[in-house]
PDB file of C-alpha atoms in Angstrom:
ATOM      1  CA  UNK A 219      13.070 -61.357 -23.396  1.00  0.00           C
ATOM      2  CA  UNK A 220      13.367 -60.095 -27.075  1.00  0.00           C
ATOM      3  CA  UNK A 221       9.873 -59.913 -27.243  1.00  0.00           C
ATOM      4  CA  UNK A 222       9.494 -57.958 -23.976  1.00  0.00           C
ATOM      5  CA  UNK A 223      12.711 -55.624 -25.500  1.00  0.00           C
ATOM      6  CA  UNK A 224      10.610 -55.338 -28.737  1.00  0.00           C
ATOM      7  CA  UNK A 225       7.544 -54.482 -26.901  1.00  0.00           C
ATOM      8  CA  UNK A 226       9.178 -51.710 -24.648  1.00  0.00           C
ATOM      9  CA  UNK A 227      10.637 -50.070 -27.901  1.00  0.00           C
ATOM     10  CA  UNK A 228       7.176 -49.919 -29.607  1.00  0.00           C
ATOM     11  CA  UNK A 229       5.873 -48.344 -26.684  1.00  0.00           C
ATOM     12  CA  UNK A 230       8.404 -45.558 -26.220  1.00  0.00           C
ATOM     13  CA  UNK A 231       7.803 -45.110 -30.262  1.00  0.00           C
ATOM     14  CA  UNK A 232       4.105 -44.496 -29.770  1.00  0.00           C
ATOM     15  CA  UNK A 233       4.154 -42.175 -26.669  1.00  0.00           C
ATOM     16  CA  UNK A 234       6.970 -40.173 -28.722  1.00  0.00           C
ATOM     17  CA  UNK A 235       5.218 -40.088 -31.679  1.00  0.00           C
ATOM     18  CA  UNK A 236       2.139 -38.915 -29.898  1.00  0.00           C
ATOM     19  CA  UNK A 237       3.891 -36.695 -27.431  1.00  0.00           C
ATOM     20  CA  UNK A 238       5.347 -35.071 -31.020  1.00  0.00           C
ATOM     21  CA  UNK A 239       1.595 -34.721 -32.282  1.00  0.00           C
ATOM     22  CA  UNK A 240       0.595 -33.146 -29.072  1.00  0.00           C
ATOM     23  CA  UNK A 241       3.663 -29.960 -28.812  1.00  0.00           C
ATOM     24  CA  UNK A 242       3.317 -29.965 -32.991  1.00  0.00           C
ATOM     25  CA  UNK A 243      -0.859 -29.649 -32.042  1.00  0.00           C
ATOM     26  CA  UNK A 244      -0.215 -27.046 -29.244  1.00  0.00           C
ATOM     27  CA  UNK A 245       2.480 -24.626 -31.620  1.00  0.00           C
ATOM     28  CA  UNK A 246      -0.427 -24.288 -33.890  1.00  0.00           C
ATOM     29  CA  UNK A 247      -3.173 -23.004 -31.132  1.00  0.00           C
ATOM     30  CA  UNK A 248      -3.056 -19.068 -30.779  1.00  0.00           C
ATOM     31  CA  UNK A 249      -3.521 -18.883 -26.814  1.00  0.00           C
ATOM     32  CA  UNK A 250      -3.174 -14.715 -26.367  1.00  0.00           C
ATOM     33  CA  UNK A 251      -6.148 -13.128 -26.147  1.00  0.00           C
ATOM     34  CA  UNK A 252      -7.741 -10.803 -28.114  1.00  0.00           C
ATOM     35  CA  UNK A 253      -6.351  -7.525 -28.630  1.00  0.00           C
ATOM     36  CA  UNK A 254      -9.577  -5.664 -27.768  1.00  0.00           C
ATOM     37  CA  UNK A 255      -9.366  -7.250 -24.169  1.00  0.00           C
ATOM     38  CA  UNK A 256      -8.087  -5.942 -21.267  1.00  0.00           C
ATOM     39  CA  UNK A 257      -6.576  -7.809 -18.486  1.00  0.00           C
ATOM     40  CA  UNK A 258      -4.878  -5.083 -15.694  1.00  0.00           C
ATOM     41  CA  UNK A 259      -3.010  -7.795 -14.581  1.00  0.00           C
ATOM     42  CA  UNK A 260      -0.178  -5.828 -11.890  1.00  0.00           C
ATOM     43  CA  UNK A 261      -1.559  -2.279 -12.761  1.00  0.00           C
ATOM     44  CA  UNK A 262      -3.624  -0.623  -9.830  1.00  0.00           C
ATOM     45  CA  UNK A 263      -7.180  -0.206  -9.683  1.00  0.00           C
ATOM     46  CA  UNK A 264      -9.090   2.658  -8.895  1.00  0.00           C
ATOM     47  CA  UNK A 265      -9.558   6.440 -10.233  1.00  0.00           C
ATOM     48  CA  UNK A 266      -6.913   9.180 -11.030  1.00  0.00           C
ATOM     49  CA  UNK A 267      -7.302  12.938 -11.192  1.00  0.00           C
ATOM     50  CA  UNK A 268      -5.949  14.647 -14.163  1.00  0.00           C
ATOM     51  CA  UNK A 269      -6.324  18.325 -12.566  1.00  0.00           C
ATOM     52  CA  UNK A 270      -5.386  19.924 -16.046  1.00  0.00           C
ATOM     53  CA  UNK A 271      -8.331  18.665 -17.998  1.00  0.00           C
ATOM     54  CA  UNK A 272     -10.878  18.171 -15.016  1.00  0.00           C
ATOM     55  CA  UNK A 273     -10.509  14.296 -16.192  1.00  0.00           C
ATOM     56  CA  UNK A 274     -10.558  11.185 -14.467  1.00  0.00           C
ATOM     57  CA  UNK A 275      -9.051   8.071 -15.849  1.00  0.00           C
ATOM     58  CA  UNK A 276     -10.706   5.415 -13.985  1.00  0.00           C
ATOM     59  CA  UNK A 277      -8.830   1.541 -14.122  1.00  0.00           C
ATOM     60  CA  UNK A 278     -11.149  -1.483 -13.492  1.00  0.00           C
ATOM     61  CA  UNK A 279     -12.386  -5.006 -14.185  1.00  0.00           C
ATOM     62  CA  UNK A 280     -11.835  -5.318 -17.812  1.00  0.00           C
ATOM     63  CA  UNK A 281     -12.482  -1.659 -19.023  1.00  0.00           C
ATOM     64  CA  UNK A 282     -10.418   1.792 -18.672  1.00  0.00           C
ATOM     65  CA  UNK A 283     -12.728   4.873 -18.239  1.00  0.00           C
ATOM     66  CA  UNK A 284     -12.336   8.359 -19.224  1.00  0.00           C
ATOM     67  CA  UNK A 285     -14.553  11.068 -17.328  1.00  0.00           C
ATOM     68  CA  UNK A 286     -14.884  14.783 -17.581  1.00  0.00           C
ATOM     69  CA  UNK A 287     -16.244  16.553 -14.415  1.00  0.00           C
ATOM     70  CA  UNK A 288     -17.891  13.360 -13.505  1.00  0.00           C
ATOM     71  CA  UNK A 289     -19.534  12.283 -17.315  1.00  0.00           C
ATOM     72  CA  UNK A 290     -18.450   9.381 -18.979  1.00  0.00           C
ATOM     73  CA  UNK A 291     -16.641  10.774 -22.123  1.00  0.00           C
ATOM     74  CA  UNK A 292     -14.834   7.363 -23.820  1.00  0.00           C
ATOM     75  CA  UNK A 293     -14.717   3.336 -22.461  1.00  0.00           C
ATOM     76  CA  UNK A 294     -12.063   1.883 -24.243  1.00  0.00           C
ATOM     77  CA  UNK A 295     -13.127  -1.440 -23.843  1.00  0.00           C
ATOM     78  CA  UNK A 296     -12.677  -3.416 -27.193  1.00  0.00           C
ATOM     79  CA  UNK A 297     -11.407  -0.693 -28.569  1.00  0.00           C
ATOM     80  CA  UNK A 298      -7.107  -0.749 -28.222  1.00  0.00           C
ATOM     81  CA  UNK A 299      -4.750  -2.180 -29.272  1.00  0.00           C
ATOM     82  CA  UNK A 300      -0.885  -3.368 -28.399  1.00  0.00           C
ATOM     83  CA  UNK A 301      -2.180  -3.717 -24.793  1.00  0.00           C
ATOM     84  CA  UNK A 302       0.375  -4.043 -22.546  1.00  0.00           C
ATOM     85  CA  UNK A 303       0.976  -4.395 -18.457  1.00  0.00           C
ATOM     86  CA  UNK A 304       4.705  -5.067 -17.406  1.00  0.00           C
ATOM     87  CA  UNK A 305       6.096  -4.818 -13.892  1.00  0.00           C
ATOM     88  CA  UNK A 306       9.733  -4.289 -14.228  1.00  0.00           C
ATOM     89  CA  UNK A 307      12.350  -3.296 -10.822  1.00  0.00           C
ATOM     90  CA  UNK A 308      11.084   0.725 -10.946  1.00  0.00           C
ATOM     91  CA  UNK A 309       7.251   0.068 -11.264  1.00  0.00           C
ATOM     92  CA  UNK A 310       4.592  -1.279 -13.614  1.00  0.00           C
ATOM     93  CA  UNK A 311       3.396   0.196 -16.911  1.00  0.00           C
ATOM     94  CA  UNK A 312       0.742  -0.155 -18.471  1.00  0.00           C
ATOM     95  CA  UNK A 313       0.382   0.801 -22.414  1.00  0.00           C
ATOM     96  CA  UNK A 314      -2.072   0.648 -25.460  1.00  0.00           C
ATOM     97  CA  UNK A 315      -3.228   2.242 -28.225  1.00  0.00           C
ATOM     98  CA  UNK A 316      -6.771   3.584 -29.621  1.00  0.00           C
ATOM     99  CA  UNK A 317      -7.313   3.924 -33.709  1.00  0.00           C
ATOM    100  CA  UNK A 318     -10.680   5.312 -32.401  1.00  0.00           C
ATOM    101  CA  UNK A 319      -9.097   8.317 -30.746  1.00  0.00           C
ATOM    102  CA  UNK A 320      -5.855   8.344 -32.503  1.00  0.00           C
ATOM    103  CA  UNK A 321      -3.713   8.323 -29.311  1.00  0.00           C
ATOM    104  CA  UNK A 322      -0.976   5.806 -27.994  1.00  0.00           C
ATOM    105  CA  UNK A 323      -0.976   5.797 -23.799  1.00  0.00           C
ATOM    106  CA  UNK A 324       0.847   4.892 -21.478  1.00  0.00           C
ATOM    107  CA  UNK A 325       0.545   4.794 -17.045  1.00  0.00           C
ATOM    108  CA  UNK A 326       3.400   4.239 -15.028  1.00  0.00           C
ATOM    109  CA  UNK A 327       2.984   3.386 -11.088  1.00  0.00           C
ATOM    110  CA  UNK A 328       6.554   3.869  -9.861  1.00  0.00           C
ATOM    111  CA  UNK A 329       7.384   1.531  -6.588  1.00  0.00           C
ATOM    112  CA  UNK A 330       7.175   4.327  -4.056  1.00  0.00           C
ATOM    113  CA  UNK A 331       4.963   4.574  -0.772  1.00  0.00           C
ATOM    114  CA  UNK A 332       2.281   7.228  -3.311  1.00  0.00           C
ATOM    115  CA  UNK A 333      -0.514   6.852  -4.888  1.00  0.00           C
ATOM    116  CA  UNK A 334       0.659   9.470  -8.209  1.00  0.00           C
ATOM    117  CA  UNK A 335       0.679   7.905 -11.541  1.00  0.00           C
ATOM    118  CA  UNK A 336       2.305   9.244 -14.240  1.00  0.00           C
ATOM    119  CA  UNK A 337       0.183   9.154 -17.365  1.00  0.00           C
ATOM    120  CA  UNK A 338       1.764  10.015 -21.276  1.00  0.00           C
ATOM    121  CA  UNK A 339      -0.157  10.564 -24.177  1.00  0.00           C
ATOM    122  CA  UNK A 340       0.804  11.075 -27.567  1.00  0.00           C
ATOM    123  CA  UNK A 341      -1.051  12.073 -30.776  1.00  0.00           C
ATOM    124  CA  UNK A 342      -1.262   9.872 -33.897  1.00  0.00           C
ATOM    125  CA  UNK A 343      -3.520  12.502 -35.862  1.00  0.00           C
ATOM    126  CA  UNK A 344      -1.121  15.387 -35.709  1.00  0.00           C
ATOM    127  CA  UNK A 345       1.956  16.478 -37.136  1.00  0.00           C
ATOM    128  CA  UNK A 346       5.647  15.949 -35.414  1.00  0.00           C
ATOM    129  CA  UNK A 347       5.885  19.703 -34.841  1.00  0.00           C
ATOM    130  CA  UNK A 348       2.060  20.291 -33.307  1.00  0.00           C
ATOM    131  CA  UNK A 349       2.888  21.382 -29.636  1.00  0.00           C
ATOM    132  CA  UNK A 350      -0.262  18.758 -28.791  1.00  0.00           C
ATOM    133  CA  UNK A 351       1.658  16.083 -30.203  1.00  0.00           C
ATOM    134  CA  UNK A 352       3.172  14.809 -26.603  1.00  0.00           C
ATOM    135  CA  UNK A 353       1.385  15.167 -23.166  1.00  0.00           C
ATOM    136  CA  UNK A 354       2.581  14.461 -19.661  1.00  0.00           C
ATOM    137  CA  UNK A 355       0.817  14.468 -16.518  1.00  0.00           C
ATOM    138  CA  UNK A 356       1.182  12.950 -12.973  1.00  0.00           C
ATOM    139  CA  UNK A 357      -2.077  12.030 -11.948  1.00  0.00           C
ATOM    140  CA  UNK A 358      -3.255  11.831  -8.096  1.00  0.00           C
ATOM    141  CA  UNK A 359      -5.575   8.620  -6.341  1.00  0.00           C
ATOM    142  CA  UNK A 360      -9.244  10.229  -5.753  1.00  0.00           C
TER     143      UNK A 360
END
């Protein structure tokens, strides 16, 4: 009986040594992915108009798309940074930056029955005061 005792103690030991090993194993393995990925996770796909610029901000697969009266003008694939999709109880955002253009964005698709998002973009490579410095738009589904 002692020995069966003795052997059900080394056991339990072992397995929590080795289940230690494993989580101390698994704290050390960087899972996110890179920051030059995108994932659109919640956010919508598909195209919207900004009427203001003549520009189209196109959402898919793994790349967002920028065109200007129907030419490709930037792909910001592996190019951001501080990507960012969260669904929260008013919509789902969606938000990154680009050292490349030196603009932070940022989509919101608000729960309602449209299609409008609202799109915000503000300047890194301007002054405070610059009346550029902040833009706003709500963009329409084409």
């Amino acid at each position: 009986m002692k020995k069966l005792v003795l052997a059900f103690v080394l056991v339990a030991a072992v397995m929590g040594t080795a289940a230690a090993q494993s989580e101390e194993s698994m704290e050390s393995v960087d899972l996110t992915p890179a920051a030059s990925q995108i994932n659109l996770g919640n956010f919508p796909i598909g195209s919207w108009l900004d009427t203001k610029w003549n520009a189209t901000w196109t959402f898919e697969g793994n790349d967002i798309k920028l065109y200007q009266g129907g030419t490709l003008i930037y792909s910001f694939n592996g190019k951001i940074k501080d990507f960012k999709v969260s669904a929260a109880a008013d919509g789902v955002t969606l938000s990154f930056s680009c050292d490349e253009t030196g603009r932070s964005y940022k989509f919101f698709k608000d729960l309602s029955l449209t299609t409008d998002i609202d799109m915000t973009i503000d300047r890194n490579d301007v002054p405070a005061a610059d009346p550029n410095k902040h833009y706003e738009v709500r963009m329409k589904r084409r």
